[in-house]
Short mmCIF file of C-alpha atoms in Angstrom, two decimals:
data_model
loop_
_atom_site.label_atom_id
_atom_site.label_comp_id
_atom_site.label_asym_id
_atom_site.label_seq_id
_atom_site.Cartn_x
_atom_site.Cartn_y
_atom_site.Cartn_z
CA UNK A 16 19.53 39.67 -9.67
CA UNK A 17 18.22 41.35 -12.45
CA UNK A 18 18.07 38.74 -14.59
CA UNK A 19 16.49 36.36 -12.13
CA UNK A 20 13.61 38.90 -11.38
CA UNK A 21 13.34 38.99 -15.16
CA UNK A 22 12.89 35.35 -15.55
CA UNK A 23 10.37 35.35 -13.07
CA UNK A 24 8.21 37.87 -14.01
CA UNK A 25 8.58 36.51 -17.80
CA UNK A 26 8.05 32.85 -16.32
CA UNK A 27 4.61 34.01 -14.51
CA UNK A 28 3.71 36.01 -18.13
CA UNK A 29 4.47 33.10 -19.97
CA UNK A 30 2.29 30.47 -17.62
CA UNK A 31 -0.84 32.70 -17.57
CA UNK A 32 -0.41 34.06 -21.36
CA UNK A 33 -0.10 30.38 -22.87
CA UNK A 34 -3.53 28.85 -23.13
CA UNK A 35 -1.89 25.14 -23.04
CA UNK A 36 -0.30 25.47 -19.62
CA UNK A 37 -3.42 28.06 -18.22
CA UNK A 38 -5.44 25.01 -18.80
CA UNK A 39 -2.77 22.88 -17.88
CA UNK A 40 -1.10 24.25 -14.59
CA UNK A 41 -4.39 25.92 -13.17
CA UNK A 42 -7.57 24.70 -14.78
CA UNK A 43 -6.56 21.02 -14.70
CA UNK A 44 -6.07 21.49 -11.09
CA UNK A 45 -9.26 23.56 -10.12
CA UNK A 46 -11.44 21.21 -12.44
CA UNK A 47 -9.92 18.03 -11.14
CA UNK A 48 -10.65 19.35 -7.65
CA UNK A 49 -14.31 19.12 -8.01
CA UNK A 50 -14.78 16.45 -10.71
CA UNK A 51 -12.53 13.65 -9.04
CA UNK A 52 -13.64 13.70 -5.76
CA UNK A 53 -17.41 13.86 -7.12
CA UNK A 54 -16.79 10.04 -7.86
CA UNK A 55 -16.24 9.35 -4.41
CA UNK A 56 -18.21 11.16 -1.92
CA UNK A 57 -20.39 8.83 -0.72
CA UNK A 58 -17.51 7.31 0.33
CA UNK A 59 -19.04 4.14 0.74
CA UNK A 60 -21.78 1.91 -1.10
CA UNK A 61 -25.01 2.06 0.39
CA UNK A 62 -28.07 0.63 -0.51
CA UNK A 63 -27.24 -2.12 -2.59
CA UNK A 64 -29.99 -4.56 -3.37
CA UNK A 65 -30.37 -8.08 -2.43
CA UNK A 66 -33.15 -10.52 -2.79
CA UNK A 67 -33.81 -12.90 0.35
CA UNK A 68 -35.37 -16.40 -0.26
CA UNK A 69 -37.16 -17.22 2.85
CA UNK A 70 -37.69 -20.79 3.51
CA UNK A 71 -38.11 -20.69 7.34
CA UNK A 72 -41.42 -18.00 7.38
CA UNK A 73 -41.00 -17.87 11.07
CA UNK A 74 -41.10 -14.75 14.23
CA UNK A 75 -37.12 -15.29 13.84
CA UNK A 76 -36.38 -15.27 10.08
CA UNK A 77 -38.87 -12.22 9.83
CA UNK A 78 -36.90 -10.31 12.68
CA UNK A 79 -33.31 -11.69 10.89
CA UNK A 80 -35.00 -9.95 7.83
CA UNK A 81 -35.73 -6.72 9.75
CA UNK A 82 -32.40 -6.60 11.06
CA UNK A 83 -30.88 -6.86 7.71
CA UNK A 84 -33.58 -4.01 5.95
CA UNK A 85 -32.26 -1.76 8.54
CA UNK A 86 -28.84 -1.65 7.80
CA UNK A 87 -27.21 1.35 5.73
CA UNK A 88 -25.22 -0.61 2.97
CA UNK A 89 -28.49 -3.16 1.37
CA UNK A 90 -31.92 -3.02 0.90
CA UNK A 91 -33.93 -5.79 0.36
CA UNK A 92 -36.01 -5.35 -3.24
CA UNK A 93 -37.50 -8.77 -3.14
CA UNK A 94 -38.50 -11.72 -1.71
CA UNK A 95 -38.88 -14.61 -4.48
CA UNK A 96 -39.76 -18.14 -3.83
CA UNK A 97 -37.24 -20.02 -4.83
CA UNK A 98 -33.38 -20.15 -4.73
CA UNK A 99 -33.45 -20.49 -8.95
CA UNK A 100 -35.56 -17.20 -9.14
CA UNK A 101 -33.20 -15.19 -6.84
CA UNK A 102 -30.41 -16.87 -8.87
CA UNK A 103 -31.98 -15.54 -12.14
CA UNK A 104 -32.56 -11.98 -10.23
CA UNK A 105 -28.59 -11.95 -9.65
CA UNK A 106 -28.27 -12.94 -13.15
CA UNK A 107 -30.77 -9.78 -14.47
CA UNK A 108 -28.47 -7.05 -12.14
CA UNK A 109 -31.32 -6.73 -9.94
CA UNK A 110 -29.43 -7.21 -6.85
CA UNK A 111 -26.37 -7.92 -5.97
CA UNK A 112 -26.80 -10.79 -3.44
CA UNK A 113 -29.00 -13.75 -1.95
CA UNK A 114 -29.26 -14.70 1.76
CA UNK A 115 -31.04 -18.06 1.92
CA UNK A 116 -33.09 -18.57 4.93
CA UNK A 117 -33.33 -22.59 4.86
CA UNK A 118 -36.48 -23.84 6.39
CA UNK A 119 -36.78 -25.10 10.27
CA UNK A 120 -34.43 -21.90 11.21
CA UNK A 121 -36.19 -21.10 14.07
CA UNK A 122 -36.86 -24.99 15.34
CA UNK A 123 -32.99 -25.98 15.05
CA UNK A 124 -32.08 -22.52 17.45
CA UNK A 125 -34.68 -23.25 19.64
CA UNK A 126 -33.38 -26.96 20.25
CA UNK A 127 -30.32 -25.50 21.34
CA UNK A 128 -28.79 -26.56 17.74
CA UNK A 129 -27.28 -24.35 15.11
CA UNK A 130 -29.10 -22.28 12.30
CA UNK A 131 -27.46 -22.48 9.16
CA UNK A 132 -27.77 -19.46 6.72
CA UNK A 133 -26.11 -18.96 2.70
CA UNK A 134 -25.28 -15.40 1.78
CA UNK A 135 -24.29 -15.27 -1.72
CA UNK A 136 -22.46 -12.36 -3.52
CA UNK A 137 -22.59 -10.91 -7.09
CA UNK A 138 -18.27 -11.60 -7.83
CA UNK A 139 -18.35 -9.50 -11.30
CA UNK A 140 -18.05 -6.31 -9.08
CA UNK A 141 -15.81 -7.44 -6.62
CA UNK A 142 -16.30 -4.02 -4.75
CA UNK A 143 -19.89 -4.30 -4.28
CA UNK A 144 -19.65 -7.80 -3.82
CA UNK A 145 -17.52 -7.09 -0.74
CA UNK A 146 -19.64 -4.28 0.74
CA UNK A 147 -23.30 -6.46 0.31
CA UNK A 148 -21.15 -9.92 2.10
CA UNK A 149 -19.16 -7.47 4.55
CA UNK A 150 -22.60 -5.65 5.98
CA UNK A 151 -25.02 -8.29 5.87
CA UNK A 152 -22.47 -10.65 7.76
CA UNK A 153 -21.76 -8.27 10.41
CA UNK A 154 -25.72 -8.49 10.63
CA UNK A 155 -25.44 -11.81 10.83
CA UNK A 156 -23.32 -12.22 13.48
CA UNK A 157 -25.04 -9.56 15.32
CA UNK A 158 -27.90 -11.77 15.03
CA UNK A 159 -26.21 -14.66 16.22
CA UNK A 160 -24.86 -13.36 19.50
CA UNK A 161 -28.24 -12.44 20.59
CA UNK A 162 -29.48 -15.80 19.53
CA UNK A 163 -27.11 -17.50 21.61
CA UNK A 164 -27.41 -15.03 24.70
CA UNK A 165 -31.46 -16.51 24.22
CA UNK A 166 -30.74 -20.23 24.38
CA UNK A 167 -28.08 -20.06 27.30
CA UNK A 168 -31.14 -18.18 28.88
CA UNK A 169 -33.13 -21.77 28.98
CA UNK A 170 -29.79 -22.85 31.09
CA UNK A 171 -29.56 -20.16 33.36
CA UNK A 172 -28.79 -16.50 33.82
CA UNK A 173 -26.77 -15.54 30.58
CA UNK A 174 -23.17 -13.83 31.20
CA UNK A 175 -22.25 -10.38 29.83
CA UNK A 176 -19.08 -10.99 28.06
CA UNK A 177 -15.97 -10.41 30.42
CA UNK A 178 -14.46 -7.98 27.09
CA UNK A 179 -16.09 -5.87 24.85
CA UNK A 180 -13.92 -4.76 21.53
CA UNK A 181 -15.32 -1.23 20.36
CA UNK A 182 -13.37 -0.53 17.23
CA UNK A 183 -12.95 3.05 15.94
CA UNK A 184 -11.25 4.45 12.91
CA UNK A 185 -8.30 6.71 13.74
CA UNK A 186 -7.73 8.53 11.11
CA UNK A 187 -10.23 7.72 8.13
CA UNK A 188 -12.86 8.26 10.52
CA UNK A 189 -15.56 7.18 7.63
CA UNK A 190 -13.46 3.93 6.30
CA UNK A 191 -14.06 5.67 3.38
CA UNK A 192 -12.36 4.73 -0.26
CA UNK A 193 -12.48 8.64 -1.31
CA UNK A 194 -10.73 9.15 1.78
CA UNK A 195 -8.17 6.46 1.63
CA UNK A 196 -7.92 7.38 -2.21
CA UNK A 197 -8.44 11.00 -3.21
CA UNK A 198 -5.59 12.80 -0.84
CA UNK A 199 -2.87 10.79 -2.40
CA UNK A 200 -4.22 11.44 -5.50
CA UNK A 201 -4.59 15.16 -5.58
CA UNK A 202 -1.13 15.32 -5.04
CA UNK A 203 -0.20 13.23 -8.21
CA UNK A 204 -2.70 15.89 -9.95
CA UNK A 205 -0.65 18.60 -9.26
CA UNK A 206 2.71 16.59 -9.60
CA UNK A 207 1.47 15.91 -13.21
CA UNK A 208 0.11 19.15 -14.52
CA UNK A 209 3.03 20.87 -13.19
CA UNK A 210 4.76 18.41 -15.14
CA UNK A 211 3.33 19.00 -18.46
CA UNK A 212 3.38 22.53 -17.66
CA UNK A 213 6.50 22.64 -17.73
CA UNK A 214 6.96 20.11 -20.93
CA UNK A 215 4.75 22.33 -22.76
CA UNK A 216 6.63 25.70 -22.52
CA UNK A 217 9.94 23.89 -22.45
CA UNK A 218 9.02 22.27 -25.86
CA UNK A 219 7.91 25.35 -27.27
CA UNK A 220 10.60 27.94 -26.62
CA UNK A 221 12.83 24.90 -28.67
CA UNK A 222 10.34 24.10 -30.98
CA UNK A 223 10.70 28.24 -31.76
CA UNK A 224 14.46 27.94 -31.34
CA UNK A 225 15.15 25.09 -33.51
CA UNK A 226 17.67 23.73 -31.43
CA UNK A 227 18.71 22.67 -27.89
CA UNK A 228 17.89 24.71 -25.12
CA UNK A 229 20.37 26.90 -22.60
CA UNK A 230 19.97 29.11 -20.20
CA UNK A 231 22.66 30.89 -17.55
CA UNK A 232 21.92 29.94 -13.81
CA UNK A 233 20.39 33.34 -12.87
CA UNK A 234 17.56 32.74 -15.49
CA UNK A 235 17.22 29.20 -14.61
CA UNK A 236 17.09 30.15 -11.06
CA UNK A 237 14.19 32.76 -12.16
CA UNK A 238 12.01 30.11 -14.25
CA UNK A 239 12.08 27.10 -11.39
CA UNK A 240 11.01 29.83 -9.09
CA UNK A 241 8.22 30.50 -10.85
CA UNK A 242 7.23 27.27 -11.48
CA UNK A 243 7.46 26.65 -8.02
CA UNK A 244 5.11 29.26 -7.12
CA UNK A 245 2.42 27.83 -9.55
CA UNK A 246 2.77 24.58 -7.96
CA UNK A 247 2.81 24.68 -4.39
CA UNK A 248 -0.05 27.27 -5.07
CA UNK A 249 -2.13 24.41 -6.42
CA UNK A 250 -0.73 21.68 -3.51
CA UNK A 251 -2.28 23.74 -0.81
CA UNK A 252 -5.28 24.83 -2.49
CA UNK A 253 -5.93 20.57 -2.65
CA UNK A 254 -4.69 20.19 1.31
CA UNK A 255 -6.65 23.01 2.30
CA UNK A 256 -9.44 24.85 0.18
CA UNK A 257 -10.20 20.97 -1.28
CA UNK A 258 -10.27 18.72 1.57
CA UNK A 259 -12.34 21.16 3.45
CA UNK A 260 -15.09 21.59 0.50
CA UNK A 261 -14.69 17.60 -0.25
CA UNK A 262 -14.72 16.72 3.83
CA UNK A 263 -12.02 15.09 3.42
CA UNK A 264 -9.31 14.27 6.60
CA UNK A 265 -7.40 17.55 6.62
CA UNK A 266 -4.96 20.03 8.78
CA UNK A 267 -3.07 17.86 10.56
CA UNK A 268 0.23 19.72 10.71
CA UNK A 269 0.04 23.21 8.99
CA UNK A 270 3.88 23.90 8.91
CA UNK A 271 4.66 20.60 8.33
CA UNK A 272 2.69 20.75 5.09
CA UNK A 273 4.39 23.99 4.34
CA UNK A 274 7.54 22.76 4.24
CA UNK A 275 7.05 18.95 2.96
CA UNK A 276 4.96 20.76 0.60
CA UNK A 277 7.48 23.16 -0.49
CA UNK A 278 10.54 20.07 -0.76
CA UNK A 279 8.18 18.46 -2.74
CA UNK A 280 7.51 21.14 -5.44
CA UNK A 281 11.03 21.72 -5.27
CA UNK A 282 11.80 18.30 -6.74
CA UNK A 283 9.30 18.04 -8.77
CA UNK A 284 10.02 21.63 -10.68
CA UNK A 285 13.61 20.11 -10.87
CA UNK A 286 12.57 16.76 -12.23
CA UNK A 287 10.08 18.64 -14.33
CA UNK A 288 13.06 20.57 -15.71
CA UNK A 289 15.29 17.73 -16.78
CA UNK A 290 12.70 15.60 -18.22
CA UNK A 291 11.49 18.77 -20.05
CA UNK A 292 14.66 19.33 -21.67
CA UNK A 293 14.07 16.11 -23.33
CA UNK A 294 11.13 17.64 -25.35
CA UNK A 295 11.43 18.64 -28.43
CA UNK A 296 7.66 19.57 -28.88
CA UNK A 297 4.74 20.58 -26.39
CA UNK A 298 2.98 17.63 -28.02
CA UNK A 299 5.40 15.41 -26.73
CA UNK A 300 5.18 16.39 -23.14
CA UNK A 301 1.48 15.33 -22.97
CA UNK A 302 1.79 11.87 -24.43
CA UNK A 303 4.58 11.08 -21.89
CA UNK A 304 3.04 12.42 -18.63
CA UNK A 305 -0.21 11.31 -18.90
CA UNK A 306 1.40 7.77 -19.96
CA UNK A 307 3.02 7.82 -16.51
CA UNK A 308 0.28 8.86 -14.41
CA UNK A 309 -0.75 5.07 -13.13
CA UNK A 310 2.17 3.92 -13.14
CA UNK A 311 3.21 6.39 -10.79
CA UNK A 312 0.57 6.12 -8.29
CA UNK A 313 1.29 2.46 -7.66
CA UNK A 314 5.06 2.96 -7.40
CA UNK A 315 3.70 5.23 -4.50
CA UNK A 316 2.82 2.53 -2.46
CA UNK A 317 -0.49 4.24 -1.18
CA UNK A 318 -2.87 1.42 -2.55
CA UNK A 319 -0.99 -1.61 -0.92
CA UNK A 320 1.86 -1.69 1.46
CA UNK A 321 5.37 -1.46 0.07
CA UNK A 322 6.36 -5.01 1.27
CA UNK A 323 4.01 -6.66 -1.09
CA UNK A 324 6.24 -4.98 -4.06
CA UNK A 325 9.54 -6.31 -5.18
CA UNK A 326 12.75 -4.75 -3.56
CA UNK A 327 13.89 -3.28 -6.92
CA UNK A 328 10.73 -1.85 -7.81
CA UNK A 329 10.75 0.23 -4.46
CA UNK A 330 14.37 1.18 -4.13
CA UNK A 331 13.56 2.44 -8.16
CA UNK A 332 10.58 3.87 -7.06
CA UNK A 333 11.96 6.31 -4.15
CA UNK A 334 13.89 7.82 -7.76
CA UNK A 335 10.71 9.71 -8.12
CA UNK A 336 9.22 12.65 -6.03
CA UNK A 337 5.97 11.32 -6.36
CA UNK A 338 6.36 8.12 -4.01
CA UNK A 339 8.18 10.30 -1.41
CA UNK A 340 5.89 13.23 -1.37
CA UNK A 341 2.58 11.75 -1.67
CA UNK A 342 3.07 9.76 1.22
CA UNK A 343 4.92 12.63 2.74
CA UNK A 344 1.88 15.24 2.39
CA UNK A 345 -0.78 12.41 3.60
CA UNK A 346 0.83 12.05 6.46
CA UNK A 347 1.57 15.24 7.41
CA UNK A 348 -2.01 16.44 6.28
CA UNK A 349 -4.20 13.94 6.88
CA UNK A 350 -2.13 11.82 10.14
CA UNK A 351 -0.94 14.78 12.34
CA UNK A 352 2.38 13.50 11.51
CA UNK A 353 5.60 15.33 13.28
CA UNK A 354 8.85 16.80 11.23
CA UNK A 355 10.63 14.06 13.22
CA UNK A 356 7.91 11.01 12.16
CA UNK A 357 8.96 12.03 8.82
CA UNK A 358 12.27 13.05 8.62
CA UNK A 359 13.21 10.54 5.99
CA UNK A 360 10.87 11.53 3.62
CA UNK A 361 12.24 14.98 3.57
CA UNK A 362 15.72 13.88 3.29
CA UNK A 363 15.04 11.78 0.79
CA UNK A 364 12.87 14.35 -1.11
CA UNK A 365 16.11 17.19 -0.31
CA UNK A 366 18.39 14.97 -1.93
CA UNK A 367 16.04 14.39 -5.21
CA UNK A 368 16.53 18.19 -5.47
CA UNK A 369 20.12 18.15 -5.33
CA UNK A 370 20.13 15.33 -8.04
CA UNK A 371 17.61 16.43 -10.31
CA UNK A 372 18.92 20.51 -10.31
CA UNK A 373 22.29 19.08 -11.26
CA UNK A 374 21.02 16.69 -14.32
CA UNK A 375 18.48 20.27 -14.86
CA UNK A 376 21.94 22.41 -14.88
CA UNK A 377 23.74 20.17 -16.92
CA UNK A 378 20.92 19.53 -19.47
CA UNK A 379 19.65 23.25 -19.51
CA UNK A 380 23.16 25.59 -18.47
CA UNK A 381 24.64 28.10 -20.59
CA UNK A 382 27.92 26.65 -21.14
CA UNK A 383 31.35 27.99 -22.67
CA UNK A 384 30.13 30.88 -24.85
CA UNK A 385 26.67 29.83 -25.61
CA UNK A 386 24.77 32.66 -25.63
CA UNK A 387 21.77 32.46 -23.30
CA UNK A 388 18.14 33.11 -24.15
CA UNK A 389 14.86 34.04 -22.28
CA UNK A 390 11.41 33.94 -23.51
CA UNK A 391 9.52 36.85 -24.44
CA UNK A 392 5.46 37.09 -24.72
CA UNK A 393 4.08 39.22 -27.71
CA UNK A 394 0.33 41.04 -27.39
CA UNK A 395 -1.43 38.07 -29.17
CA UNK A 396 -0.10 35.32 -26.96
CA UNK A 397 2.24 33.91 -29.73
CA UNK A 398 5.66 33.19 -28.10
CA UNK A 399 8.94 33.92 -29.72
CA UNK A 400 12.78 33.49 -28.22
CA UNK A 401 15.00 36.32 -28.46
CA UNK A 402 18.75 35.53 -28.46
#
């Protein structure tokens, strides 16, 4: 027991001595906690402008132009003349899209007929593109149901509609990208810097040592406990403190997190321990994990829906903590989700544990007579390892 208190405390030392993993294990993750979800949190465009070439200049183009002024996501910076001056607008970056009013609007809805309009998007930012064509359709078609309700008027007494479809986000109550996005995310953040953490001290007590690492199980014991600690210290300050200064979807199931949270740290310390062992440098620990970090994400699954990806790529996916316990702590955090809703996940994530501790033993064990080291911290922060 001794020793394992020992490796703790020195563990703890070593993480808050070392400027590379202070900056790595806890300023990464409170600087990351304000700076990427600053990129998101108007969660979705607004005010994007288009240019509307009115050809119609009637009482119903000019109350289909109010319409559209009024809505949150475009603003309408100009009216030019012609379709080639709009075009040339579009061209410049001043807007983003055209709606085309065609002339005799108003005469072809009031003959009973139908009203043709163009809406034309700017396609070399396909996200913006989608917003302006998105919100000025729904507009449209807004637009077009009263229209209709007016002509069957001249035939009679118009109908309500029998059904009425009122559609209402259940979870990312905003429809939001920072919400879809960022809670996934900040659990990769942590995953990573715990990571490289971990790669950096690893790779410096054998840089100092000059050859492979070992330690006996007690001491190993100590150091994934305190790595632990670090971690799932920085995975609920993001699912708590975070989402509730962000406004992000948050406290869905408190224990649940807790524990999920806790699995998940677990594997990752272990994961972080065997690939660390691998390191023969602190450099080298930074040019691998941050190499990973996209790669990772996708594997997650969180931006599209695992069917879309090839079998192989998912079954070798579910090899790494992140895709289980990202998707793990969004549910449970963000989607109210039950132990029992996501009981796989933390089977899955228990038996990454087992495996990675046993590849972290074999890699990292005292074995035979090897002598076992731990790492001590001297008064200027330079680290040394006494045999």
């Amino acid at each position: 027991m001794s020793r394992f208190t020992s490796s703790l405390r020195q563990t703890l030392r070593a993480v808050l001595t070392d400027r590379y993993a202070v900056v790595l294990m806890i300023g990464a993750v409170v600087l990351y906690s304000f700076f990427y979800p600053a990129a998101y949190r108007h969660q979705v465009a607004s005010n994007l402008p288009i240019v509307v070439v009115d050809h119609d200049q009637s009482a119903t183009s000019r109350e289909l132009l109010r319409r559209v002024d009024a809505l949150r996501t475009v603003r309408i910076v100009a009216q030019p003349a012609t379709l080639d001056q709009a075009r040339h607008a579009l061209e410049r970056g001043e807007a983003e899209g055209i709606l085309l009013i065609p002339a005799q609007l108003e005469r072809d809805i009031l003959r009973g007929g139908a009203g043709h309009l163009v809406l034309m998007g700017n396609g070399a930012y396909l996200g913006r593109a989608s917003w302006v064509l998105g919100g000025v359709a729904d507009a449209l078609t807004a637009f077009a149901r009263e229209t209709a309700v007016s002509q069957a008027a001249f035939m009679g007494a118009p109908q309500p509609p029998p059904i009425t479809l009122v559609q209402r986000p259940l979870f990312n109550t905003l429809e939001g990208y920072g919400s879809a996005i960022v809670p996934g995310v900040a659990e990769l953040i942590v995953h990573q810097t715990l990571l490289m953490g971990i790669g950096v001290l690893l790779g410096t007590r054998r840089l100092a040592l000059g050859r492979r690492l070992r330690f006996d199980l007690p001491t190993l014991a100590g150091m994934a406990l305190g790595f632990g600690i670090i971690g799932l210290l920085g995975l609920l300050y993001y699912a708590g403190f975070t989402a509730w200064v962000q406004d992000y979807p948050r406290g869905g199931n408190p224990l649940g997190q807790l524990l999920g949270g806790t699995l998940f740290i677990a594997a990752t310390v272990a994961f972080g321990l065997f690939v660390g062992s691998f390191f023969a440098t602190r450099e080298r620990a930074f040019q691998v994990v941050i190499a990973c970090s996209i790669p990772l994400f996708f594997l997650a699954n969180l931006s599209w829906p695992a069917v879309t990806s090839p079998p192989a790529l998912v079954a070798l996916a579910h090899l790494l903590p992140t895709t289980t316990g990202i998707n793990l702590m969004v549910r449970l955090n963000q989607m109210d989700a039950r132990l029992g809703e996501v009981s796989h996940e933390l089977w899955t994530l228990a038996a990454l544990l087992v495996l990675y501790g046993t590849l972290a033993v074999w890699r990292l064990g005292a074995r035979g007579r090897t002598r076992a080291h731990t790492l001590t911290v001297k008064p200027g922060g330079n680290r040394r390892v006494a045999e």
